[in-house]
mmCIF file of C-alpha atoms and ligand atoms in Angstrom:
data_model
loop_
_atom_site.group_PDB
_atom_site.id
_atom_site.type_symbol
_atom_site.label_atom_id
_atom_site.label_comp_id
_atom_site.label_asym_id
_atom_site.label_seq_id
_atom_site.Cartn_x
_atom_site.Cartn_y
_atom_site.Cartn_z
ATOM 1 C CA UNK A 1 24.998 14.153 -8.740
ATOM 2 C CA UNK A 2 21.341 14.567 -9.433
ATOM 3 C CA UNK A 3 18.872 11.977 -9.056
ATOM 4 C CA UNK A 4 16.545 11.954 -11.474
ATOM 5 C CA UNK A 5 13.154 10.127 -10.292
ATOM 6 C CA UNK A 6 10.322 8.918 -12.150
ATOM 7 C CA UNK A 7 7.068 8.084 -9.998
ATOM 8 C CA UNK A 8 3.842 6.096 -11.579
ATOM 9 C CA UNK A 9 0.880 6.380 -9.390
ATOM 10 C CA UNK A 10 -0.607 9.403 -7.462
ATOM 11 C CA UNK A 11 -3.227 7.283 -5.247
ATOM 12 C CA UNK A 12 -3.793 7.948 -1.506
ATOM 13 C CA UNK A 13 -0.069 6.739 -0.689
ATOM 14 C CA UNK A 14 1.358 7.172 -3.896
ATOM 15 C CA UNK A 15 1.064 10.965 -4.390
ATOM 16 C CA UNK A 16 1.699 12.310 -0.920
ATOM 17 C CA UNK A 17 5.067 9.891 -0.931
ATOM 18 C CA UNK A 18 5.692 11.274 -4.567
ATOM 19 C CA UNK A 19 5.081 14.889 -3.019
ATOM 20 C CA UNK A 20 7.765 14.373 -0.563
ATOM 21 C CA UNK A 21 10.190 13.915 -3.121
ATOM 22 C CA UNK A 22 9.388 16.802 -5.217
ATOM 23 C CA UNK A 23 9.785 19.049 -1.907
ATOM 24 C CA UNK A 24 13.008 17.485 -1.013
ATOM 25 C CA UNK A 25 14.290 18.940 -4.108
ATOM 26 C CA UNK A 26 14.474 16.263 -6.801
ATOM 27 C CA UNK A 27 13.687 16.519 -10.158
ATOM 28 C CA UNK A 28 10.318 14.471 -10.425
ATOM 29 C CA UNK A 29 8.715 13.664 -13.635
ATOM 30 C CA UNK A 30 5.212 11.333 -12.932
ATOM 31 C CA UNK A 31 2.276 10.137 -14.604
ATOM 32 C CA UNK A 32 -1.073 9.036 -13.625
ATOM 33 C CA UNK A 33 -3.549 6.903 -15.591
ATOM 34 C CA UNK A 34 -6.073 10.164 -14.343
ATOM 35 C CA UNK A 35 -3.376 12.939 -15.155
ATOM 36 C CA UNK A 36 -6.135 15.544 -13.555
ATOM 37 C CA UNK A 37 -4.692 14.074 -10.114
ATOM 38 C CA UNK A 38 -0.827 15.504 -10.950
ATOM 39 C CA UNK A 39 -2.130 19.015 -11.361
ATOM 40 C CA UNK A 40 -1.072 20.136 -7.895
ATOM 41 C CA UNK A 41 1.920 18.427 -7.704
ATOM 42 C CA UNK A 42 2.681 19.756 -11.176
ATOM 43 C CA UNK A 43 2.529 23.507 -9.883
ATOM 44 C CA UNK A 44 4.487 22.340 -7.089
ATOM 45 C CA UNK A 45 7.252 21.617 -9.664
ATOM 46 C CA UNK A 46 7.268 17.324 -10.841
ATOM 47 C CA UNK A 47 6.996 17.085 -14.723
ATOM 48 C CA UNK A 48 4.034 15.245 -16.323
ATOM 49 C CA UNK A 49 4.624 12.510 -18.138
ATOM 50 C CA UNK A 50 2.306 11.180 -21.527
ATOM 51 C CA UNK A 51 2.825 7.687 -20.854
ATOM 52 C CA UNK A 52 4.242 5.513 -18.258
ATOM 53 C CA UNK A 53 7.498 4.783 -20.838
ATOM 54 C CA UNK A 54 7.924 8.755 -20.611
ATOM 55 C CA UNK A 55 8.337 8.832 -16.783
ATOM 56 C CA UNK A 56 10.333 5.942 -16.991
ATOM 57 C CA UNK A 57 13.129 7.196 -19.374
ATOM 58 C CA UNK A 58 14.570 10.219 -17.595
ATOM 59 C CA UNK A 59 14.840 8.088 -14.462
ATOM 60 C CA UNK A 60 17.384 6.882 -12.431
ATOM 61 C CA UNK A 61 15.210 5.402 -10.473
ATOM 62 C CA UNK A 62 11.744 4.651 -11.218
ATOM 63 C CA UNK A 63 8.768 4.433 -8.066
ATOM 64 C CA UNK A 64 5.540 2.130 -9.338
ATOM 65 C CA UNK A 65 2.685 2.851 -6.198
ATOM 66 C CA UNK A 66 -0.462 1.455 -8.338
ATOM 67 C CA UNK A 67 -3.037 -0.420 -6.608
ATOM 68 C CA UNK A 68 -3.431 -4.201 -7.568
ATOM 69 C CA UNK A 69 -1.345 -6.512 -9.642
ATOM 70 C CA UNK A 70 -3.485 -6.048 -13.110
ATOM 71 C CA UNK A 71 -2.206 -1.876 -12.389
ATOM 72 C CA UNK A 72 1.468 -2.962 -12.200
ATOM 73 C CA UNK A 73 0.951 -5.240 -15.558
ATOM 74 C CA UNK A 74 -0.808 -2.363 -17.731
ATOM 75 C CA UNK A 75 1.794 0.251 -15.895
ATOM 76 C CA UNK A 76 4.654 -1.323 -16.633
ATOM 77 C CA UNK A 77 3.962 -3.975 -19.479
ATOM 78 C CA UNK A 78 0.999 -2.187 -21.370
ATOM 79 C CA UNK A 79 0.829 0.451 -24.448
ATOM 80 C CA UNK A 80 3.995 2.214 -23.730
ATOM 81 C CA UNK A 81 4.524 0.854 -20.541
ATOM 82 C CA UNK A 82 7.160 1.699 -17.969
ATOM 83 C CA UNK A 83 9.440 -1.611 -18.525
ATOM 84 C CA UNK A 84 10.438 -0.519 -22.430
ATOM 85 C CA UNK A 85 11.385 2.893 -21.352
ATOM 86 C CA UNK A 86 13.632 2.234 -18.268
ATOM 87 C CA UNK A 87 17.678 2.714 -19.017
ATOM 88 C CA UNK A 88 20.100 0.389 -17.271
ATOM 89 C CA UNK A 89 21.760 0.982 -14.801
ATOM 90 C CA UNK A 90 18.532 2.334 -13.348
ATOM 91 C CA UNK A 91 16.637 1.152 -10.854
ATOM 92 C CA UNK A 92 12.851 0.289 -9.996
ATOM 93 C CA UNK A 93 11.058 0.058 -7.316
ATOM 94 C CA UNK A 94 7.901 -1.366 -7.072
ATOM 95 C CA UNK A 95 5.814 -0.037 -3.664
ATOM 96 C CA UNK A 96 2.786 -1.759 -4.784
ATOM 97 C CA UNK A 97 1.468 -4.353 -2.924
ATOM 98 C CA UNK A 98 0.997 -7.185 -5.212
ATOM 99 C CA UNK A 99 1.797 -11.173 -5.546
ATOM 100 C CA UNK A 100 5.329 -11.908 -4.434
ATOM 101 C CA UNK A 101 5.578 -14.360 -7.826
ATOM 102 C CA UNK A 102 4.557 -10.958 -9.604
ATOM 103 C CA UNK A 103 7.441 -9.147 -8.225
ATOM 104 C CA UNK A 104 10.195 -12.201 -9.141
ATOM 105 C CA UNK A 105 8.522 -11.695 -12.486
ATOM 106 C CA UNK A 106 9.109 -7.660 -11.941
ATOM 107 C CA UNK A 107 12.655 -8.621 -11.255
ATOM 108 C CA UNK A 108 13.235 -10.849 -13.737
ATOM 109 C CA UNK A 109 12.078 -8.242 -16.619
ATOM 110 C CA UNK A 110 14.491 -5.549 -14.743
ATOM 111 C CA UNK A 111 17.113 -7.483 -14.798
ATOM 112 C CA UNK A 112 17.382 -8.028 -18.940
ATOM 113 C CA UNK A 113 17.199 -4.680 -19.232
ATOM 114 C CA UNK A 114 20.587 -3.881 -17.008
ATOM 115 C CA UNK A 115 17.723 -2.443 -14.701
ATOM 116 C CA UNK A 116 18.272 -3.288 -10.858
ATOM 117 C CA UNK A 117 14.412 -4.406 -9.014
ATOM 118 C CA UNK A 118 13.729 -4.122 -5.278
ATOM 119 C CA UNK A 119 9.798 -4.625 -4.147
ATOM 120 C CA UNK A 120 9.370 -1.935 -1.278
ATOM 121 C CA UNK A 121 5.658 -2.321 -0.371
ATOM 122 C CA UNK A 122 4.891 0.308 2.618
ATOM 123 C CA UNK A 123 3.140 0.012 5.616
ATOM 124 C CA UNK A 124 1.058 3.261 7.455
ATOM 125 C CA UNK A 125 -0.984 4.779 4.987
ATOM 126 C CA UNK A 126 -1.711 8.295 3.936
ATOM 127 C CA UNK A 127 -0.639 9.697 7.663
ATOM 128 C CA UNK A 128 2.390 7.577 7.180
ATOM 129 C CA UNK A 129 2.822 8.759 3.490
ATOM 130 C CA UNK A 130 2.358 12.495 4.169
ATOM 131 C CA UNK A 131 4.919 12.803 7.372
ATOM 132 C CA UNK A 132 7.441 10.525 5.595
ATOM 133 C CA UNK A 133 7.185 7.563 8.370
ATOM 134 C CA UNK A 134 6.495 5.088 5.824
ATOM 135 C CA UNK A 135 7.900 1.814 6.704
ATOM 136 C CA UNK A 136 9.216 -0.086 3.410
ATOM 137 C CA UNK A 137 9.383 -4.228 3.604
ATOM 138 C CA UNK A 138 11.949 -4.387 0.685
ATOM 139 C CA UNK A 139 12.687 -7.994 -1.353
ATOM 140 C CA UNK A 140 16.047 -7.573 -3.681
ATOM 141 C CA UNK A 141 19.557 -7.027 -3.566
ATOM 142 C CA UNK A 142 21.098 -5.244 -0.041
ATOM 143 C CA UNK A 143 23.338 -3.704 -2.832
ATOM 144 C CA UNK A 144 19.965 -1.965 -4.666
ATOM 145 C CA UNK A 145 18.146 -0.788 -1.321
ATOM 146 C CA UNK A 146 21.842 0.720 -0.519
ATOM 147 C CA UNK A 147 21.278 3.366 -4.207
ATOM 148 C CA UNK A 148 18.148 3.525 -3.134
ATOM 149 C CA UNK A 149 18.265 4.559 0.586
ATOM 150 C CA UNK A 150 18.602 8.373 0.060
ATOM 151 C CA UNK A 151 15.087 8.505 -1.553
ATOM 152 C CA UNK A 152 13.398 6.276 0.870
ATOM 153 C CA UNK A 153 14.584 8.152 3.630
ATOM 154 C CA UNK A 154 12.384 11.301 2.594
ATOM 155 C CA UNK A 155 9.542 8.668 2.187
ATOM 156 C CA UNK A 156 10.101 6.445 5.460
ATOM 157 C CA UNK A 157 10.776 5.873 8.752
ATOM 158 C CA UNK A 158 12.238 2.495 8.803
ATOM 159 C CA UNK A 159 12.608 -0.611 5.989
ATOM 160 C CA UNK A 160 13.440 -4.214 6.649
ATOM 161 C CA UNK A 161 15.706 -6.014 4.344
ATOM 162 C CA UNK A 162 13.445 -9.358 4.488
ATOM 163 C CA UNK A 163 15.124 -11.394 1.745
ATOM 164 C CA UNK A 164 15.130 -12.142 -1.822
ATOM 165 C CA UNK A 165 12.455 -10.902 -4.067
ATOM 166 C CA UNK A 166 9.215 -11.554 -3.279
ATOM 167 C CA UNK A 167 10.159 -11.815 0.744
ATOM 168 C CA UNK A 168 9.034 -8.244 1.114
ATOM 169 C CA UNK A 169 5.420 -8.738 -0.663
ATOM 170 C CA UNK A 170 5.504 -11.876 1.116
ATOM 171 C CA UNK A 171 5.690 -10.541 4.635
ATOM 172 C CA UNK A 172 3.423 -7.057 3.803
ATOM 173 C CA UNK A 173 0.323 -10.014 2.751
ATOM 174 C CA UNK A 174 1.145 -11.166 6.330
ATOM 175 C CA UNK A 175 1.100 -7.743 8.032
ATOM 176 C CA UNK A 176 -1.926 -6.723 6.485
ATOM 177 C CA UNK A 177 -3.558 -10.339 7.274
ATOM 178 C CA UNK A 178 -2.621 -9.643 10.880
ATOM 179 C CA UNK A 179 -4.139 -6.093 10.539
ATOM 180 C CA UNK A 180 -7.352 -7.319 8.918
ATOM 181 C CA UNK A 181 -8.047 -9.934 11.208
ATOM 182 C CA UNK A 182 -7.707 -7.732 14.322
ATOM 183 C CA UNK A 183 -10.048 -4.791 13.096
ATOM 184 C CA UNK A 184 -12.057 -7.475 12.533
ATOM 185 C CA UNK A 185 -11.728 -8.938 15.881
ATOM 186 C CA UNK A 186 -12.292 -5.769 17.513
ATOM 187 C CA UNK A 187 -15.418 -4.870 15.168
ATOM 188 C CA UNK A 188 -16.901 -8.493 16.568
ATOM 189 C CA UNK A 189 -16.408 -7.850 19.832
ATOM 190 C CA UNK A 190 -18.057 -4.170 19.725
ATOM 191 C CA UNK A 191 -21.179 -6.263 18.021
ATOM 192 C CA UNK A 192 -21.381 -8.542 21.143
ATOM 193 C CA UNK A 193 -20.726 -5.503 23.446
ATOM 194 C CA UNK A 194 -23.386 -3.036 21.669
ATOM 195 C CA UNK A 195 -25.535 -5.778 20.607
ATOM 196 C CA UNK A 196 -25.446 -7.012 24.439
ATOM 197 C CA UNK A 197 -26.473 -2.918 25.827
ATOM 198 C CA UNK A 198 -23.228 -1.868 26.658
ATOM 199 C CA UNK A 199 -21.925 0.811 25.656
ATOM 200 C CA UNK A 200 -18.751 0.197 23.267
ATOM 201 C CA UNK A 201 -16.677 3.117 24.940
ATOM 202 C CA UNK A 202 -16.416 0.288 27.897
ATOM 203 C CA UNK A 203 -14.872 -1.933 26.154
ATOM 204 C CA UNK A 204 -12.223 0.268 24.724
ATOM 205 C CA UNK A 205 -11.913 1.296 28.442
ATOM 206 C CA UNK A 206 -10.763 -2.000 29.432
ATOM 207 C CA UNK A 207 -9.049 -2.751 26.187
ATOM 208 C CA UNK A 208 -6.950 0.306 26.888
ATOM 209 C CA UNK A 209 -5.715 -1.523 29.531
ATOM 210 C CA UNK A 210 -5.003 -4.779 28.735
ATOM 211 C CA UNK A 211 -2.923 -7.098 26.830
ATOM 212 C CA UNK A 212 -5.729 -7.026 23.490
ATOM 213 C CA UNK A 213 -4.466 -3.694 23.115
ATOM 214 C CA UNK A 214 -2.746 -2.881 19.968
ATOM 215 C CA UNK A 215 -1.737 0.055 18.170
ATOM 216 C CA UNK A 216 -3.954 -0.441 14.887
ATOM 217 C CA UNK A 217 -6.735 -0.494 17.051
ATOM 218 C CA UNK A 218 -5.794 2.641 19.098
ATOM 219 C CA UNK A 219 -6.249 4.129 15.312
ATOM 220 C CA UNK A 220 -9.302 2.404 14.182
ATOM 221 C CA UNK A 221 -11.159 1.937 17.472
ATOM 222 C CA UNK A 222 -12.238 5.994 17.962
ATOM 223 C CA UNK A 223 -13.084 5.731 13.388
ATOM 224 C CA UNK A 224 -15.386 3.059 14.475
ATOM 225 C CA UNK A 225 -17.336 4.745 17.264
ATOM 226 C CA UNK A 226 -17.663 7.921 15.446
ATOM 227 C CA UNK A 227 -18.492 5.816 12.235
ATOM 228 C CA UNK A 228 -16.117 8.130 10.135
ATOM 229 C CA UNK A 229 -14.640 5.858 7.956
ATOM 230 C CA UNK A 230 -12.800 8.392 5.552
ATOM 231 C CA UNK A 231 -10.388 5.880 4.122
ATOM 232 C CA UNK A 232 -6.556 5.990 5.590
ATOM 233 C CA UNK A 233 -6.161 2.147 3.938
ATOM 234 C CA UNK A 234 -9.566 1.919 2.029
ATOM 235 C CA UNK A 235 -11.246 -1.246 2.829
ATOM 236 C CA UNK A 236 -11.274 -2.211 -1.193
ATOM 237 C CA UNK A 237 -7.202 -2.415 -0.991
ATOM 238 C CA UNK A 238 -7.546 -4.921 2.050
ATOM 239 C CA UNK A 239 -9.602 -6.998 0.612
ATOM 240 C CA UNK A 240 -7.371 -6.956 -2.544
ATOM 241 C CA UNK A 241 -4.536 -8.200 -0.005
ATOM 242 C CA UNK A 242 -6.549 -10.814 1.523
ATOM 243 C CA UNK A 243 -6.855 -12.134 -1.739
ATOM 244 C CA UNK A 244 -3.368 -12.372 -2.442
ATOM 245 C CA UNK A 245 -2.452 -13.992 0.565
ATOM 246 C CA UNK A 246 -5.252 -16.641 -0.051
ATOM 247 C CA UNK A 247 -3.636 -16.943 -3.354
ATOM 248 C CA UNK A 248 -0.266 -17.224 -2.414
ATOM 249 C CA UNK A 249 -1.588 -20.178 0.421
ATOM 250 C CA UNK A 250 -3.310 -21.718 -1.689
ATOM 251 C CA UNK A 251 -0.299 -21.793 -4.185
ATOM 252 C CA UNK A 252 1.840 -23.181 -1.323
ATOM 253 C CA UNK A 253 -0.990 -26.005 0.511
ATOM 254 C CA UNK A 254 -0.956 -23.801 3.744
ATOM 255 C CA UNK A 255 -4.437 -23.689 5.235
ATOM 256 C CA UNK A 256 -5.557 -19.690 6.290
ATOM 257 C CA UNK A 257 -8.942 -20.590 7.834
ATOM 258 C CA UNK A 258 -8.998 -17.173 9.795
ATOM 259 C CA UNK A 259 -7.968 -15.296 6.848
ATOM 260 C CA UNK A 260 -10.068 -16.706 4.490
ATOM 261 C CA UNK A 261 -13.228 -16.413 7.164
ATOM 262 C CA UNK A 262 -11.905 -12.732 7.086
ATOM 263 C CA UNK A 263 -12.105 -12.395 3.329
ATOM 264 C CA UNK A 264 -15.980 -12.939 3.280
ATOM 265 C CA UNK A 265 -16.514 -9.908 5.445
ATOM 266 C CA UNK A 266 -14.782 -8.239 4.160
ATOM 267 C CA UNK A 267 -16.135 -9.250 0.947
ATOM 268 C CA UNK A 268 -19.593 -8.612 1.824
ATOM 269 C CA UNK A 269 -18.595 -5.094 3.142
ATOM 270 C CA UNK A 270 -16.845 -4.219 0.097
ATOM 271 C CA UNK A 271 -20.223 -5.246 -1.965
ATOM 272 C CA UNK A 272 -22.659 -3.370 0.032
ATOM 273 C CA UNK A 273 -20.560 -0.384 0.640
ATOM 274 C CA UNK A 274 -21.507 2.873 -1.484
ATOM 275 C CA UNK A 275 -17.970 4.627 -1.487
ATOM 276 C CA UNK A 276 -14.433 4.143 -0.988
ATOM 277 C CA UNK A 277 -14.417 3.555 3.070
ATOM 278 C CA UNK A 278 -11.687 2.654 5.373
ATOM 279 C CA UNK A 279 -11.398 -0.991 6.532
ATOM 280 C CA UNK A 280 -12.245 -0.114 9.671
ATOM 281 C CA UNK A 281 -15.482 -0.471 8.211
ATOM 282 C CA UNK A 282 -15.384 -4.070 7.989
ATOM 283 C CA UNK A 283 -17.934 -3.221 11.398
ATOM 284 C CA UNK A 284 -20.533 -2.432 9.154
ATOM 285 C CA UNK A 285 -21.095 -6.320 8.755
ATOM 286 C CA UNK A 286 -22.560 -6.201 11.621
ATOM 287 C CA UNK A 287 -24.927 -3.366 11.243
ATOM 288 C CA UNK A 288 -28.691 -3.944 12.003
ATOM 289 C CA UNK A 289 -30.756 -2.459 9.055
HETATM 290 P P1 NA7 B 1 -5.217 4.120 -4.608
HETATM 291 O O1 NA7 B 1 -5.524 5.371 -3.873
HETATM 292 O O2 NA7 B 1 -6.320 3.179 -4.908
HETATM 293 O O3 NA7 B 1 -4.525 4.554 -5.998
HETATM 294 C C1 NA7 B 1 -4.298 3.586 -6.959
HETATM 295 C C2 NA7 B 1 -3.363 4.100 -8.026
HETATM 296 O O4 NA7 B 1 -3.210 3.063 -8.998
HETATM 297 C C3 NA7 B 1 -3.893 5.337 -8.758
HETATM 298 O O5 NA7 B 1 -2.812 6.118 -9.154
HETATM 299 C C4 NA7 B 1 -4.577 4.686 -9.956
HETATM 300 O O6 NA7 B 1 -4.743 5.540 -11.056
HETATM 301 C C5 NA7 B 1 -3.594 3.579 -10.273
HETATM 302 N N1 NA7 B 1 -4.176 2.536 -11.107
HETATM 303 C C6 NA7 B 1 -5.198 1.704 -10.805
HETATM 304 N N2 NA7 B 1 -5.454 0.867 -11.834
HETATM 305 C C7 NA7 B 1 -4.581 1.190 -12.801
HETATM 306 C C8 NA7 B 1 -4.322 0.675 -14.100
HETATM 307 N N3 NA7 B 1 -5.042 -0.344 -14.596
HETATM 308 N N4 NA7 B 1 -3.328 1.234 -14.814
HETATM 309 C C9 NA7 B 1 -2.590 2.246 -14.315
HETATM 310 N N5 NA7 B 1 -2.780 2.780 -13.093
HETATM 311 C C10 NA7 B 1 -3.759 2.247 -12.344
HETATM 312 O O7 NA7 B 1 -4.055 3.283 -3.927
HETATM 313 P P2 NA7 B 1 -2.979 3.746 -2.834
HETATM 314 O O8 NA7 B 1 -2.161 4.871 -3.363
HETATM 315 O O9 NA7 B 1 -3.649 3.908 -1.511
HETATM 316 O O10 NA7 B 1 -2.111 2.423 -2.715
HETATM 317 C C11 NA7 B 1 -1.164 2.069 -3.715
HETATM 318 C C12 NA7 B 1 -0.549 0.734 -3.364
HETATM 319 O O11 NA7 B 1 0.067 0.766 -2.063
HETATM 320 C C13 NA7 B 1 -1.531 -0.424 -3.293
HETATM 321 O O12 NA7 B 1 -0.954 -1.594 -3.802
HETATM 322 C C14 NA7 B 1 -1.836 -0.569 -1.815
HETATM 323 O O13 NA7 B 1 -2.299 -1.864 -1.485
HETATM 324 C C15 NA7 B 1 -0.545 -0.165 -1.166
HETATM 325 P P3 NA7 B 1 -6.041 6.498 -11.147
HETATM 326 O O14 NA7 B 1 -5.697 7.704 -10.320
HETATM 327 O O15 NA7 B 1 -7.204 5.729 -10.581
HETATM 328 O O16 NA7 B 1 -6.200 6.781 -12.587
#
């Protein structure tokens, strides 16, 4: 039988994933807030939708990869949103990374439609996106993520069943609050180093061989030293996660000193910066003028 997909959402990650699909063969209908950025993938064969309700209704299951919470609200909630259009028996998925109390409320609104909810927020960014090695951290039934499991494996490598809704966004705030804080570490320690008259390439020498080593930083260490900071995860996103885990800490009395130490460079990177950079630039806090 064939699937019928609807995907909202043609960002960095969202339209290469969304371009997977169409290749595999399924019938894709999306829509963009900026429809200028489906014209490729329109020639490549997806439909374009008018409104997010349009994608929604031929879909059997619906993908939502928008970029903050407020984007998920006015995608699926606003004029002619998504949430109005969808059929039951359908499903959505929501591969945003947003507020895990967002995504019960995501569930909730599914569910009295006859509409099925899983959160799959992904991990590895546009290289992970584009070879379909994606890994999804999925909150909702083991039942949905079974209908759904076809699709994602175009889209992914791996995905963790982590619990309930909301367990998925839950544990992608604490991967990325692991990720931030150890570019961050590394971007410190290349201050010192530099700063100090040693050259940074020997302290990735030594990192490469020691137990600091870590595979986000075999990425970001060679973006920092060449300073090209063409965004893979744009530093903007981060510090929209950083955000929500402060939120969500906050919400629950559990202190996040690092993290929220974190936030204000990254904050302060974010303000000066004068595009969309990679958060690898977080390094640029330490930049003399
Ligand atoms: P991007 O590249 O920042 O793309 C964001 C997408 O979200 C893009 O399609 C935007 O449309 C869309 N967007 C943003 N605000 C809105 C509103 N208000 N309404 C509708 N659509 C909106 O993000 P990524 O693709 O890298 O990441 C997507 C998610 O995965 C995000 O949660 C990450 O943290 C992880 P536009 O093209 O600007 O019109």
């Amino acid at each position: 039988m064939t699937v019928n997909v609807g995907w909202i959402g043609l960002g960095l990650i969202g339209k290469p994933m969304a371009r997977r699909l169409v290749q595999a063969g399924y019938p894709v209908t999306v829509w963009n807030r900026t429809p200028a950025k489906a014209a490729d993938l329109i020639r490549e064969g997806a439909r374009l939708a008018a409104t997010p309700r349009e994608a929604a209704a031929p879909a059997d299951v619906l993908f939502t990869c928008v970029s903050d919470p407020p984007a998920v609200e006015a995608a699926l909630w606003g004029d002619d949103g998504a949430m109005a259009g969808l059929r039951a028996g359908s499903v959505l998925v929501d591969s945003s990374t947003v507020a895990p109390a967002l995504a019960r409320r995501e569930a909730a609104a599914a569910a009295a439609r006859g509409v099925e909810f899983l959160e799959a927020p992904v991990t590895g960014g546009t290289w992970g996106a584009e070879k379909g090695e994606l890994v999804f951290l999925v909150g909702g039934e083991a039942a949905t993520l079974e209908r759904v499991q076809p699709l994602l494996a175009h889209l992914g490598k791996k995905w963790f069943h982590l619990g309930p809704h909301g367990a998925g966004q839950t544990v992608k705030l604490a991967m990325n609050m692991l990720y931030a804080l150890e570019v961050q570490g590394l971007a410190e320690a290349l201050a010192l180093v530099t700063g100090s008259g040693v050259p940074a390439d020997k302290l990735l020498e030594v990192l490469a061989s020691s137990m600091g080593r870590a595979p986000v930083l075999d990425i970001k260490a060679p973006m920092m030293t060449s300073r090209n900071f063409a965004p893979s995860f744009p530093l903007r996103l981060m510090h929209k996660d950083l955000g929500l885990a402060l939120e969500l800490a906050n919400q629950l009395g559990i202190p996040l000193p690092a993290t929220a130490a974190a936030r204000e460079t990254y904050s302060a990177v974010k303000g000066a910066a004068q595009e969309d950079v990679d958060y690898a630039a977080v390094m640029n806090f330490w930049r003399r003028p």
